[in-house]
Amino acid sequence: MNTLSVNTYNTQTFTHSHTNSDLSQKKKAVILASSAAGMTPVLAVLAKRKGFSLNPIKILKTPIKNWAIFKYAPKEKVVKYEDPAVILALASGSVAGGFVGGCLVDDKHNRKTKQREVLSQMLGNILVPVGCVGLGAKVYGKYADKIEGVMPQFKNNSKFFKVINKCLTKLPNAIGTIAFLSVGIYCGNKVSNFINDKLYNKKVQRNIKATDFAPHVDDVCMAVSMMNKDSTFGSKLGRIIPFALLVPGYQTGIAQSDSIDVIK
């Protein structure tokens, strides 16, 4: 980290996080592994509650498609990863693991930046967006039949037009999910910046990054699942959530700071 000082009257520090890579690929791998390790106890508890064995020998003898993390059939005993409480628990484990891993392999002067990133990830990328999408899914669910019932349909009964009609019926669902998710991402970013500013007495301006959209796969899965409770597609999509939630933990662990001290 380079620091530039200019001699005048008082000092202000403007800091923002970035992910340059003073970190080697090996260190990044450690952080990713620590994010996964942070989620493991949560996954284990969820699997055990659904009757899955945690015995490594039994797991290895079980077909991979029937492992707790991959089994999706909605009418059978499966772990519901799209549940908001489960998403929060998994995200918390991932972020905690990523933070610990990052602190172990990275320089100490980046620790405060990682602390700020914890708040940005948990509040800005998880809590607020999940809340917005969950609320949107519940509201939409109440009026889904009416909304979908007014969508135009082709009278042609060929296979092609049946697919088109089904897509048209679900179009409001897709638009609503994208709209609520976008609002959640925007509001979450603003709220986390504001709280970081108050907690650290610094103007923290963390802009939305491309990687911020990766963990929102869980929000989409949750919304699809809530709007289509018995849908095989929704259940299959939910299997992605644990993998998507590795991203906020990883981003927390690799967060580093650029600081410029300007004396006025």
CSV table of C-alpha atoms in Angstrom, one decimal:
chain,number,residue,atom,x,y,z
A,1,MET,CA,0.0,0.0,0.0
A,2,ASN,CA,1.5,3.4,-1.0
A,3,THR,CA,0.8,6.5,1.1
A,4,LEU,CA,1.2,10.0,-0.3
A,5,SER,CA,1.6,12.9,2.2
A,6,VAL,CA,1.4,16.6,1.5
A,7,ASN,CA,2.5,19.0,4.3
A,8,THR,CA,-0.3,21.5,5.2
A,9,TYR,CA,-2.6,21.6,8.2
A,10,ASN,CA,-4.6,18.5,9.0
A,11,THR,CA,-4.9,15.0,7.6
A,12,GLN,CA,-7.9,13.2,6.1
A,13,THR,CA,-7.8,9.6,4.8
A,14,PHE,CA,-9.9,8.4,2.0
A,15,THR,CA,-10.0,4.7,1.8
A,16,HIS,CA,-11.8,2.3,-0.5
A,17,SER,CA,-11.5,-1.5,-0.8
A,18,HIS,CA,-10.2,-3.2,-3.9
A,19,THR,CA,-9.0,-6.6,-4.8
A,20,ASN,CA,-5.5,-6.0,-6.2
A,21,SER,CA,-3.4,-8.9,-6.0
A,22,ASP,CA,-0.8,-8.7,-3.5
A,23,LEU,CA,-2.4,-12.0,-2.9
A,24,SER,CA,-1.0,-15.1,-4.6
A,25,GLN,CA,-3.2,-17.7,-6.1
A,26,LYS,CA,-2.3,-20.0,-3.2
A,27,LYS,CA,-3.5,-17.4,-0.7
A,28,LYS,CA,-6.7,-16.9,-2.7
A,29,ALA,CA,-7.3,-20.6,-2.7
A,30,VAL,CA,-6.9,-20.6,1.1
A,31,ILE,CA,-9.5,-17.9,1.4
A,32,LEU,CA,-11.9,-19.8,-0.9
A,33,ALA,CA,-11.4,-22.9,1.2
A,34,SER,CA,-11.9,-21.0,4.4
A,35,SER,CA,-15.2,-19.6,3.1
A,36,ALA,CA,-16.3,-23.1,2.3
A,37,ALA,CA,-15.2,-24.3,5.7
A,38,GLY,CA,-17.2,-21.6,7.4
A,39,MET,CA,-20.3,-22.9,5.6
A,40,THR,CA,-19.7,-26.6,6.4
A,41,PRO,CA,-21.1,-26.6,9.9
A,42,VAL,CA,-24.3,-25.0,8.7
A,43,LEU,CA,-24.6,-27.5,5.8
A,44,ALA,CA,-23.9,-30.4,8.2
A,45,VAL,CA,-26.7,-29.3,10.6
A,46,LEU,CA,-29.2,-28.8,7.7
A,47,ALA,CA,-28.4,-32.3,6.3
A,48,LYS,CA,-28.6,-34.0,9.7
A,49,ARG,CA,-32.0,-32.4,10.4
A,50,LYS,CA,-33.3,-33.9,7.1
A,51,GLY,CA,-32.1,-37.3,8.0
A,52,PHE,CA,-28.9,-37.5,5.9
A,53,SER,CA,-26.0,-39.3,7.3
A,54,LEU,CA,-22.8,-37.4,8.1
A,55,ASN,CA,-20.7,-40.6,8.2
A,56,PRO,CA,-18.0,-40.1,5.5
A,57,ILE,CA,-18.0,-43.8,4.6
A,58,LYS,CA,-21.8,-43.8,4.0
A,59,ILE,CA,-21.6,-40.5,2.1
A,60,LEU,CA,-19.0,-42.0,-0.3
A,61,LYS,CA,-21.1,-45.0,-0.9
A,62,THR,CA,-24.1,-42.9,-1.7
A,63,PRO,CA,-24.6,-41.8,-5.4
A,64,ILE,CA,-23.6,-38.1,-5.7
A,65,LYS,CA,-27.0,-37.1,-7.0
A,66,ASN,CA,-28.4,-38.3,-3.6
A,67,TRP,CA,-26.0,-36.2,-1.5
A,68,ALA,CA,-27.8,-33.6,0.7
A,69,ILE,CA,-26.3,-30.7,-1.3
A,70,PHE,CA,-27.4,-32.1,-4.7
A,71,LYS,CA,-30.7,-33.9,-4.0
A,72,TYR,CA,-33.5,-31.8,-5.4
A,73,ALA,CA,-36.8,-33.8,-5.7
A,74,PRO,CA,-39.3,-31.3,-4.1
A,75,LYS,CA,-41.6,-34.0,-2.7
A,76,GLU,CA,-38.9,-35.9,-1.0
A,77,LYS,CA,-36.8,-35.0,2.1
A,78,VAL,CA,-34.4,-32.3,0.8
A,79,VAL,CA,-32.6,-29.4,2.3
A,80,LYS,CA,-34.4,-26.1,1.3
A,81,TYR,CA,-31.5,-23.8,0.6
A,82,GLU,CA,-33.8,-21.1,-0.7
A,83,ASP,CA,-35.3,-20.5,2.7
A,84,PRO,CA,-34.3,-16.9,3.8
A,85,ALA,CA,-33.1,-18.1,7.2
A,86,VAL,CA,-30.9,-20.8,5.6
A,87,ILE,CA,-29.5,-18.2,3.1
A,88,LEU,CA,-28.6,-15.9,6.0
A,89,ALA,CA,-26.9,-18.8,8.0
A,90,LEU,CA,-24.9,-20.0,5.0
A,91,ALA,CA,-23.9,-16.4,4.1
A,92,SER,CA,-22.8,-15.7,7.6
A,93,GLY,CA,-20.7,-18.9,7.7
A,94,SER,CA,-19.1,-18.0,4.3
A,95,VAL,CA,-18.3,-14.4,5.2
A,96,ALA,CA,-16.9,-15.4,8.7
A,97,GLY,CA,-14.8,-18.1,7.1
A,98,GLY,CA,-13.5,-15.8,4.3
A,99,PHE,CA,-12.7,-13.0,6.9
A,100,VAL,CA,-10.7,-15.4,9.1
A,101,GLY,CA,-8.9,-16.9,6.1
A,102,GLY,CA,-8.1,-13.4,4.7
A,103,CYS,CA,-6.8,-12.2,8.1
A,104,LEU,CA,-4.5,-15.3,8.3
A,105,VAL,CA,-2.9,-14.9,4.9
A,106,ASP,CA,-3.1,-11.1,4.2
A,107,ASP,CA,-1.2,-8.2,5.8
A,108,LYS,CA,-2.6,-6.8,9.0
A,109,HIS,CA,-3.2,-3.3,7.6
A,110,ASN,CA,-5.9,-4.7,5.4
A,111,ARG,CA,-7.9,-6.0,8.4
A,112,LYS,CA,-10.1,-3.0,8.8
A,113,THR,CA,-11.0,-3.0,5.1
A,114,LYS,CA,-12.1,-6.6,5.4
A,115,GLN,CA,-14.2,-5.7,8.4
A,116,ARG,CA,-15.9,-3.0,6.3
A,117,GLU,CA,-16.4,-5.6,3.6
A,118,VAL,CA,-18.1,-7.9,6.0
A,119,LEU,CA,-20.8,-5.3,6.5
A,120,SER,CA,-21.0,-4.5,2.8
A,121,GLN,CA,-21.5,-8.2,1.9
A,122,MET,CA,-23.9,-9.2,4.7
A,123,LEU,CA,-26.0,-6.1,4.6
A,124,GLY,CA,-25.6,-4.8,1.0
A,125,ASN,CA,-25.4,-8.2,-0.8
A,126,ILE,CA,-27.4,-10.5,1.4
A,127,LEU,CA,-29.9,-9.1,4.0
A,128,VAL,CA,-31.4,-6.2,2.0
A,129,PRO,CA,-31.6,-7.9,-1.4
A,130,VAL,CA,-33.0,-11.1,0.1
A,131,GLY,CA,-35.6,-9.1,2.1
A,132,CYS,CA,-36.7,-7.2,-1.1
A,133,VAL,CA,-36.9,-10.3,-3.2
A,134,GLY,CA,-38.7,-12.3,-0.5
A,135,LEU,CA,-41.2,-9.5,0.0
A,136,GLY,CA,-41.7,-9.2,-3.7
A,137,ALA,CA,-42.3,-13.0,-4.0
A,138,LYS,CA,-44.9,-12.9,-1.3
A,139,VAL,CA,-46.7,-10.0,-2.8
A,140,TYR,CA,-46.6,-11.5,-6.3
A,141,GLY,CA,-47.8,-14.9,-4.9
A,142,LYS,CA,-51.0,-13.3,-3.7
A,143,TYR,CA,-51.9,-11.9,-7.1
A,144,ALA,CA,-50.0,-14.4,-9.4
A,145,ASP,CA,-53.1,-16.0,-10.9
A,146,LYS,CA,-54.7,-12.7,-11.7
A,147,ILE,CA,-51.5,-11.2,-13.2
A,148,GLU,CA,-50.7,-14.3,-15.2
A,149,GLY,CA,-54.3,-14.7,-16.3
A,150,VAL,CA,-54.3,-11.4,-18.3
A,151,MET,CA,-51.2,-12.3,-20.3
A,152,PRO,CA,-51.8,-12.7,-24.0
A,153,GLN,CA,-51.8,-16.3,-25.3
A,154,PHE,CA,-51.5,-17.7,-28.8
A,155,LYS,CA,-54.3,-20.0,-29.8
A,156,ASN,CA,-52.1,-22.3,-31.9
A,157,ASN,CA,-51.7,-25.6,-30.0
A,158,SER,CA,-48.4,-26.7,-31.6
A,159,LYS,CA,-45.5,-27.5,-29.2
A,160,PHE,CA,-43.6,-24.4,-30.1
A,161,PHE,CA,-46.5,-22.0,-29.2
A,162,LYS,CA,-47.2,-23.9,-26.0
A,163,VAL,CA,-43.7,-23.1,-24.9
A,164,ILE,CA,-44.1,-19.5,-26.0
A,165,ASN,CA,-47.4,-19.2,-24.1
A,166,LYS,CA,-45.8,-20.6,-21.0
A,167,CYS,CA,-43.0,-18.1,-21.2
A,168,LEU,CA,-45.5,-15.2,-21.7
A,169,THR,CA,-47.4,-16.4,-18.6
A,170,LYS,CA,-44.2,-16.4,-16.5
A,171,LEU,CA,-42.9,-13.1,-17.9
A,172,PRO,CA,-44.4,-10.9,-15.1
A,173,ASN,CA,-42.8,-13.3,-12.6
A,174,ALA,CA,-39.3,-12.8,-14.2
A,175,ILE,CA,-39.7,-9.0,-14.5
A,176,GLY,CA,-40.8,-8.7,-10.9
A,177,THR,CA,-37.9,-10.7,-9.7
A,178,ILE,CA,-35.4,-8.6,-11.6
A,179,ALA,CA,-37.1,-5.4,-10.4
A,180,PHE,CA,-37.1,-6.3,-6.7
A,181,LEU,CA,-33.5,-7.7,-7.0
A,182,SER,CA,-32.3,-4.5,-8.6
A,183,VAL,CA,-33.9,-2.3,-5.9
A,184,GLY,CA,-32.4,-4.6,-3.2
A,185,ILE,CA,-28.9,-4.4,-4.6
A,186,TYR,CA,-29.1,-0.6,-4.9
A,187,CYS,CA,-30.6,0.0,-1.5
A,188,GLY,CA,-28.3,-2.5,0.1
A,189,ASN,CA,-25.3,-0.7,-1.3
A,190,LYS,CA,-26.5,2.7,-0.1
A,191,VAL,CA,-27.4,1.4,3.4
A,192,SER,CA,-24.1,-0.4,3.9
A,193,ASN,CA,-22.1,2.6,2.7
A,194,PHE,CA,-24.0,4.8,5.2
A,195,ILE,CA,-23.5,2.5,8.2
A,196,ASN,CA,-19.8,2.0,7.3
A,197,ASP,CA,-19.5,5.8,7.2
A,198,LYS,CA,-21.1,6.1,10.7
A,199,LEU,CA,-19.1,3.2,12.3
A,200,TYR,CA,-15.7,4.2,11.0
A,201,ASN,CA,-16.1,8.0,10.8
A,202,LYS,CA,-14.9,7.9,7.2
A,203,LYS,CA,-16.7,8.5,4.0
A,204,VAL,CA,-16.9,4.9,2.6
A,205,GLN,CA,-18.0,4.8,-1.0
A,206,ARG,CA,-18.1,1.2,-2.1
A,207,ASN,CA,-19.6,1.1,-5.6
A,208,ILE,CA,-21.5,-1.9,-6.9
A,209,LYS,CA,-19.1,-4.4,-8.5
A,210,ALA,CA,-19.7,-7.1,-11.0
A,211,THR,CA,-18.9,-9.7,-8.4
A,212,ASP,CA,-21.7,-8.3,-6.2
A,213,PHE,CA,-24.2,-9.9,-8.6
A,214,ALA,CA,-22.9,-13.5,-8.1
A,215,PRO,CA,-24.3,-14.0,-4.6
A,216,HIS,CA,-27.7,-12.7,-5.8
A,217,VAL,CA,-28.1,-16.1,-7.6
A,218,ASP,CA,-29.5,-17.1,-4.2
A,219,ASP,CA,-32.1,-14.3,-4.3
A,220,VAL,CA,-33.3,-15.4,-7.7
A,221,CYS,CA,-33.4,-19.0,-6.6
A,222,MET,CA,-35.4,-18.1,-3.5
A,223,ALA,CA,-37.9,-16.0,-5.5
A,224,VAL,CA,-38.4,-18.8,-8.1
A,225,SER,CA,-38.9,-21.3,-5.4
A,226,MET,CA,-41.3,-19.2,-3.4
A,227,MET,CA,-43.4,-18.4,-6.5
A,228,ASN,CA,-43.3,-22.1,-7.6
A,229,LYS,CA,-43.2,-24.1,-4.4
A,230,ASP,CA,-43.7,-27.5,-6.0
A,231,SER,CA,-41.6,-26.8,-9.0
A,232,THR,CA,-38.8,-29.2,-9.9
A,233,PHE,CA,-37.1,-26.4,-11.7
A,234,GLY,CA,-37.2,-24.2,-8.6
A,235,SER,CA,-35.8,-27.1,-6.5
A,236,LYS,CA,-33.0,-27.8,-8.9
A,237,LEU,CA,-32.1,-24.1,-9.0
A,238,GLY,CA,-31.9,-24.0,-5.3
A,239,ARG,CA,-28.9,-26.4,-5.4
A,240,ILE,CA,-26.8,-23.5,-6.7
A,241,ILE,CA,-27.3,-21.4,-3.6
A,242,PRO,CA,-24.4,-22.8,-1.4
A,243,PHE,CA,-22.0,-22.4,-4.3
A,244,ALA,CA,-23.1,-18.8,-5.0
A,245,LEU,CA,-22.7,-17.9,-1.4
A,246,LEU,CA,-19.0,-18.7,-1.5
A,247,VAL,CA,-18.6,-15.4,-3.4
A,248,PRO,CA,-19.3,-13.0,-0.5
A,249,GLY,CA,-16.9,-14.9,1.8
A,250,TYR,CA,-14.2,-14.9,-0.9
A,251,GLN,CA,-14.7,-11.2,-1.6
A,252,THR,CA,-14.5,-10.4,2.1
A,253,GLY,CA,-11.2,-12.3,2.4
A,254,ILE,CA,-9.5,-10.8,-0.6
A,255,ALA,CA,-10.6,-7.2,0.2
A,256,GLN,CA,-7.6,-4.8,0.4
A,257,SER,CA,-7.2,-1.1,0.9
A,258,ASP,CA,-5.8,1.9,-1.0
A,259,SER,CA,-5.1,4.8,1.4
A,260,ILE,CA,-4.1,8.3,0.4
A,261,ASP,CA,-3.3,10.7,3.2
A,262,VAL,CA,-3.9,14.3,2.2
A,263,ILE,CA,-2.8,17.1,4.6
A,264,LYS,CA,-4.6,20.4,4.1
